[in-house]
Amino acid sequence: MRIEETFSVSRPPEVVFDYLTNPSNLADWQTSKTSVEQLTDGPPQLGTRFRERTKPPGAREFEQIVELTEFERPTRVHVHIVEGPHPIDGTWSFDAYGDGTRVQFVAEGELRGVMRALQPVVQRVMARQFAGYHRNLCRNVELRPSDLA
């Protein structure tokens, strides 16, 4: 399964990248997250791991361990699902675009079990969900004072 989306944010790439990779912001834009715990010490960087609990609308809550397997500030970050029921990885690429940032997002992975049989439906639902998350991200980043990420 593959989902692609491109969107713009009216802030510089560094601000968008720092907001997106800060675990304390995750539940503010990915609103299905019920908790996020950083498992490794220090600021987010290559190899940083998180435990996320997610409660999608109409579905059961689940837990996953994710790792930042690419971390090239401020141009690219890749999140790999290390453990969890839905191994859909995400990559965000950031390019300066005028006074803001053009963000390209790709989610990819193999669905399992019943989800695999329902892939076309699941893909549409997930694409809408990610589009909503990215609208939240844009709103949150654009409303933040410029010195906060």
Steps between C-alpha positions, in 0.01 A plus 500: 500500500624849417355841587649826369415858588662838432409809698640843587568663835558874540813453712867418422605133466696506828189604696279239334761223540562582868128508579431170322791316666429626854319214681320741734316642195390170346159465670423865413502431128450121479189519714447122520814471718403445864859499629856533372804397704856552381699183574849633423680786672574840351339709232342327200767376260586203282414184696263666749216267600150575629212297640171627360147407605242568231119491511364541147133602469279192525792263563684347794798674656837353408865553590799524272872567528635737235855600412641798312699316232574812294556835666645766271408836652326690342440300181381146581379271776390136476303324773527120501254281690722262699214325685127530457198364319511742204850517343440816296815716494493874427745734329476879499720709268527877547594753231518878527220644288473878492471614862383158614547128457371244254458166677486170315366207701506130413358219713584145393463153636332162477165458667439178693205267549152636431648846436680357196174380346350843561802691365315738263264610778775516763718704264224760441427524874868537587556760226215710643638454850850612399357799310323604821817454702690717253234774518548494878877516458473801266263683734712429809832596340362816339347616832813440710732784588807484274739420785313182602518172312 
